[in-house]
Amino acid sequence: DAGITQSPRYKITETGRQVTLMCHQTWSHSYMFWYRQDLGHGLRLIYYSAAADITDKGEVPDGYVVSRSKTENFPLTLESATRSQTSVYFCASRGGTSGYEQYFGPGTRLTVT
Amino acid sequence: AQSVTQLDSQVPVFEEAPVELRCNYSSSVSVYLFWYVQYPNQGLQLLLKYLSGSTLVESINGFEAEFNKSQTSFHLRKPSVHISDTAEYFCAVQTGTASKLTFGTGTRLQVTL
């Protein structure tokens, strides 16, 4: 399917475990982003990538790791999950007619127990 | 640095009534402005954008927003809302030199009969 997909859609994990959230886009957009959404905070940027092998920190990067070996994939890893990382995670890519429009995936709801 | 303020966290309105969702931004340079909509359990969808040109921009479903540079605002309006407009609305800003969007905390529009 064309577009941007995320997996899994729902995940429950225990404190201290490593978990990886996957993001895949089919448009070959250069820029990709990871956000977390929490009540009262809106969307906060975790990491972003301008191209394969180029990543940079966003507003709240602590406790997260990203990689981008291929243009279409941008996985987000929580190295040692904490309860404060319970959130909804959205992946996005940037493109469109202007080149500035962001397209979002459906989200992953992560619960850390 | 850029920032976005959405003054109202919730806006209740009756069906067929007009609505305005307020958005103010701060930036010392030229900006690109966006409104995104999020329906329950879904990702964000682009509603409309201002990049340049006419300060009044419209969406296909009857929403419009006006860029006001002197007041640093980008308020979203609809003259007559429908039940299906119930959703969370996010204002976002990007400066011309930045790679990423900054989101407001969102406004929940609740339309009732």
CSV table of C-alpha atoms in Angstrom, one decimal:
chain,number,residue,atom,x,y,z
A,1,ASP,CA,0.0,0.0,0.0
A,2,ALA,CA,1.2,3.5,-0.8
A,3,GLY,CA,1.7,5.9,2.1
A,4,ILE,CA,3.2,5.7,5.5
A,5,THR,CA,2.7,2.7,7.8
A,6,GLN,CA,3.7,2.0,11.4
A,7,SER,CA,4.0,-1.3,13.3
A,8,PRO,CA,2.9,-2.5,15.7
A,9,ARG,CA,-0.2,-0.4,16.2
A,10,TYR,CA,-0.4,-1.4,19.9
A,11,LYS,CA,2.4,-2.6,22.2
A,12,ILE,CA,2.6,-3.4,25.9
A,13,THR,CA,6.1,-3.9,27.3
A,14,GLU,CA,7.7,-4.0,30.7
A,15,THR,CA,10.0,-1.4,32.3
A,16,GLY,CA,13.6,-2.0,31.2
A,17,ARG,CA,12.9,-3.9,28.0
A,18,GLN,CA,14.1,-2.8,24.6
A,19,VAL,CA,11.3,-2.1,22.1
A,20,THR,CA,11.5,-1.0,18.4
A,21,LEU,CA,8.8,0.8,16.6
A,22,MET,CA,8.8,0.6,12.9
A,23,CYS,CA,8.0,3.2,10.2
A,24,HIS,CA,7.9,2.7,6.5
A,25,GLN,CA,7.0,5.2,3.7
A,26,THR,CA,6.6,4.5,0.0
A,27,TRP,CA,7.0,8.0,-1.4
A,28,SER,CA,10.8,8.2,-1.1
A,29,HIS,CA,10.5,11.4,0.9
A,30,SER,CA,13.9,12.6,2.2
A,31,TYR,CA,12.7,13.9,5.5
A,32,MET,CA,11.2,11.6,8.2
A,33,PHE,CA,10.2,12.4,11.8
A,34,TRP,CA,9.2,10.7,15.0
A,35,TYR,CA,6.8,12.4,17.5
A,36,ARG,CA,5.2,11.5,20.7
A,37,GLN,CA,1.8,12.7,21.7
A,38,ASP,CA,0.8,13.2,25.3
A,39,LEU,CA,-2.2,14.9,26.8
A,40,GLY,CA,-1.5,18.5,27.4
A,41,HIS,CA,1.7,18.5,25.4
A,42,GLY,CA,0.5,18.2,21.8
A,43,LEU,CA,3.1,16.6,19.6
A,44,ARG,CA,6.8,16.7,20.5
A,45,LEU,CA,9.5,15.9,18.2
A,46,ILE,CA,11.8,13.1,19.3
A,47,TYR,CA,14.2,12.6,16.3
A,48,TYR,CA,14.2,13.5,12.6
A,49,SER,CA,16.2,12.5,9.6
A,50,ALA,CA,17.0,14.5,6.5
A,51,ALA,CA,18.2,11.5,4.4
A,52,ALA,CA,19.5,8.0,4.8
A,53,ASP,CA,22.3,7.9,7.4
A,54,ILE,CA,21.5,11.5,8.5
A,55,THR,CA,19.6,11.9,11.8
A,56,ASP,CA,19.3,14.7,14.4
A,57,LYS,CA,17.8,15.2,17.8
A,58,GLY,CA,14.5,16.9,18.3
A,59,GLU,CA,12.9,18.3,21.5
A,60,VAL,CA,12.8,15.1,23.6
A,61,PRO,CA,15.4,12.6,22.4
A,62,ASP,CA,16.6,11.1,25.7
A,63,GLY,CA,16.0,7.4,26.0
A,64,TYR,CA,15.5,6.9,22.3
A,65,VAL,CA,17.7,5.8,19.4
A,66,VAL,CA,17.0,6.0,15.7
A,67,SER,CA,18.6,4.7,12.5
A,68,ARG,CA,18.0,5.3,8.8
A,69,SER,CA,19.9,2.8,6.6
A,70,LYS,CA,17.3,3.0,3.9
A,71,THR,CA,15.3,6.0,2.7
A,72,GLU,CA,12.0,4.3,3.3
A,73,ASN,CA,12.5,3.0,6.8
A,74,PHE,CA,13.0,5.0,10.0
A,75,PRO,CA,12.8,2.7,13.1
A,76,LEU,CA,12.7,4.2,16.7
A,77,THR,CA,14.1,2.1,19.5
A,78,LEU,CA,13.6,2.6,23.2
A,79,GLU,CA,16.7,1.1,24.7
A,80,SER,CA,15.4,0.5,28.2
A,81,ALA,CA,11.7,1.4,28.4
A,82,THR,CA,10.4,3.5,31.3
A,83,ARG,CA,6.8,4.3,32.3
A,84,SER,CA,7.3,7.9,31.3
A,85,GLN,CA,7.6,6.6,27.7
A,86,THR,CA,4.1,5.4,27.7
A,87,SER,CA,2.6,7.5,24.9
A,88,VAL,CA,1.3,7.4,21.3
A,89,TYR,CA,4.1,7.6,18.8
A,90,PHE,CA,3.7,9.0,15.3
A,91,CYS,CA,6.0,8.8,12.4
A,92,ALA,CA,5.8,11.3,9.6
A,93,SER,CA,7.5,12.1,6.3
A,94,ARG,CA,7.7,15.4,4.5
A,95,GLY,CA,6.9,16.0,0.9
A,96,GLY,CA,3.8,17.1,-1.1
A,97,THR,CA,3.4,19.8,-3.7
A,98,SER,CA,5.3,22.4,-1.7
A,99,GLY,CA,7.8,20.0,-0.2
A,100,TYR,CA,6.8,21.2,3.3
A,101,GLU,CA,3.7,19.1,4.0
A,102,GLN,CA,4.1,16.4,6.6
A,103,TYR,CA,2.2,13.1,6.2
A,104,PHE,CA,1.6,11.1,9.3
A,105,GLY,CA,1.3,7.4,10.0
A,106,PRO,CA,-1.6,5.9,12.0
A,107,GLY,CA,0.4,5.8,15.3
A,108,THR,CA,1.6,3.2,17.7
A,109,ARG,CA,0.1,3.2,21.2
A,110,LEU,CA,2.9,2.1,23.6
A,111,THR,CA,2.2,1.2,27.2
A,112,VAL,CA,5.1,0.5,29.5
A,113,THR,CA,4.2,-1.3,32.7
B,1,ALA,CA,13.0,30.0,18.1
B,2,GLN,CA,9.5,29.3,16.9
B,3,SER,CA,6.6,28.6,19.1
B,4,VAL,CA,2.8,28.1,18.7
B,5,THR,CA,0.0,28.9,21.2
B,6,GLN,CA,-3.5,27.5,20.8
B,7,LEU,CA,-5.4,29.5,23.4
B,8,ASP,CA,-8.4,27.1,23.7
B,9,SER,CA,-7.9,23.5,24.7
B,10,GLN,CA,-11.6,22.7,24.1
B,11,VAL,CA,-14.3,24.4,22.1
B,12,PRO,CA,-17.9,23.2,22.4
B,13,VAL,CA,-20.3,24.3,19.6
B,14,PHE,CA,-23.7,23.4,18.3
B,15,GLU,CA,-24.1,21.9,14.8
B,16,GLU,CA,-24.6,24.6,12.1
B,17,ALA,CA,-23.0,27.3,14.3
B,18,PRO,CA,-19.9,29.1,13.3
B,19,VAL,CA,-16.6,28.4,15.0
B,20,GLU,CA,-13.1,30.0,15.3
B,21,LEU,CA,-10.1,28.1,16.6
B,22,ARG,CA,-7.3,30.5,17.6
B,23,CYS,CA,-3.6,30.1,16.9
B,24,ASN,CA,-0.8,32.5,17.6
B,25,TYR,CA,2.8,32.0,16.7
B,26,SER,CA,6.1,33.6,17.5
B,27,SER,CA,9.0,33.8,15.1
B,28,SER,CA,11.4,36.5,14.0
B,29,VAL,CA,11.6,35.3,10.4
B,30,SER,CA,9.1,34.3,7.7
B,31,VAL,CA,7.0,31.3,8.4
B,32,TYR,CA,5.0,28.5,6.9
B,33,LEU,CA,1.8,27.8,8.8
B,34,PHE,CA,-0.4,24.7,8.9
B,35,TRP,CA,-3.6,23.3,10.4
B,36,TYR,CA,-3.8,19.6,11.0
B,37,VAL,CA,-6.9,17.6,12.1
B,38,GLN,CA,-6.8,14.4,14.1
B,39,TYR,CA,-9.9,12.2,14.3
B,40,PRO,CA,-10.1,9.7,17.2
B,41,ASN,CA,-7.5,6.9,17.0
B,42,GLN,CA,-6.0,8.2,13.8
B,43,GLY,CA,-2.9,10.1,12.7
B,44,LEU,CA,-2.9,13.7,11.8
B,45,GLN,CA,-4.1,14.9,8.4
B,46,LEU,CA,-3.2,18.2,6.8
B,47,LEU,CA,-6.2,20.5,6.7
B,48,LEU,CA,-4.7,23.6,5.1
B,49,LYS,CA,-1.5,25.5,4.7
B,50,TYR,CA,-0.1,29.0,4.2
B,51,LEU,CA,3.2,29.2,2.4
B,52,SER,CA,3.0,32.5,0.5
B,53,GLY,CA,0.6,34.6,-1.6
B,54,SER,CA,-3.0,35.1,-0.5
B,55,THR,CA,-3.4,35.4,3.2
B,56,LEU,CA,-6.7,33.6,3.2
B,57,VAL,CA,-6.5,29.8,2.6
B,58,GLU,CA,-9.3,27.3,2.3
B,59,SER,CA,-9.8,23.6,2.7
B,60,ILE,CA,-12.0,21.3,0.7
B,61,ASN,CA,-14.5,20.8,3.6
B,62,GLY,CA,-15.3,24.4,4.3
B,63,PHE,CA,-12.6,25.5,6.7
B,64,GLU,CA,-10.6,28.6,6.1
B,65,ALA,CA,-7.7,30.3,7.9
B,66,GLU,CA,-6.2,33.8,7.5
B,67,PHE,CA,-2.6,34.6,8.0
B,68,ASN,CA,-2.2,37.9,9.9
B,69,LYS,CA,1.4,38.9,10.0
B,70,SER,CA,0.9,42.0,12.2
B,71,GLN,CA,-0.9,39.9,14.8
B,72,THR,CA,1.1,36.8,14.3
B,73,SER,CA,-2.0,34.7,14.0
B,74,PHE,CA,-3.5,32.0,11.9
B,75,HIS,CA,-7.0,31.4,13.2
B,76,LEU,CA,-9.1,28.6,11.8
B,77,ARG,CA,-12.8,29.3,11.0
B,78,LYS,CA,-15.8,27.6,9.6
B,79,PRO,CA,-19.2,29.3,9.1
B,80,SER,CA,-21.3,26.3,9.9
B,81,VAL,CA,-19.9,23.1,11.6
B,82,HIS,CA,-21.1,19.6,11.2
B,83,ILE,CA,-21.1,16.7,13.7
B,84,SER,CA,-18.4,15.1,11.6
B,85,ASP,CA,-16.0,18.0,12.3
B,86,THR,CA,-15.6,16.8,15.9
B,87,ALA,CA,-11.9,16.2,16.2
B,88,GLU,CA,-8.6,17.6,17.6
B,89,TYR,CA,-7.1,20.5,15.6
B,90,PHE,CA,-3.4,21.3,15.7
B,91,CYS,CA,-1.8,24.5,14.5
B,92,ALA,CA,1.9,24.2,13.4
B,93,VAL,CA,4.6,26.6,12.3
B,94,GLN,CA,7.8,26.1,10.4
B,95,THR,CA,10.3,28.8,9.6
B,96,GLY,CA,11.9,28.9,6.2
B,97,THR,CA,15.2,27.8,7.5
B,98,ALA,CA,14.1,25.1,9.9
B,99,SER,CA,13.7,21.5,9.0
B,100,LYS,CA,10.9,20.7,11.4
B,101,LEU,CA,7.4,21.8,12.5
B,102,THR,CA,6.5,23.1,15.9
B,103,PHE,CA,3.0,22.2,17.0
B,104,GLY,CA,0.6,23.8,19.4
B,105,THR,CA,-1.0,21.8,22.1
B,106,GLY,CA,-4.2,21.3,20.2
B,107,THR,CA,-7.9,22.3,20.4
B,108,ARG,CA,-10.6,19.8,20.8
B,109,LEU,CA,-13.6,20.8,18.8
B,110,GLN,CA,-16.8,19.1,20.1
B,111,VAL,CA,-19.9,19.6,17.9
B,112,THR,CA,-23.2,18.6,19.4
B,113,LEU,CA,-26.8,18.7,18.2
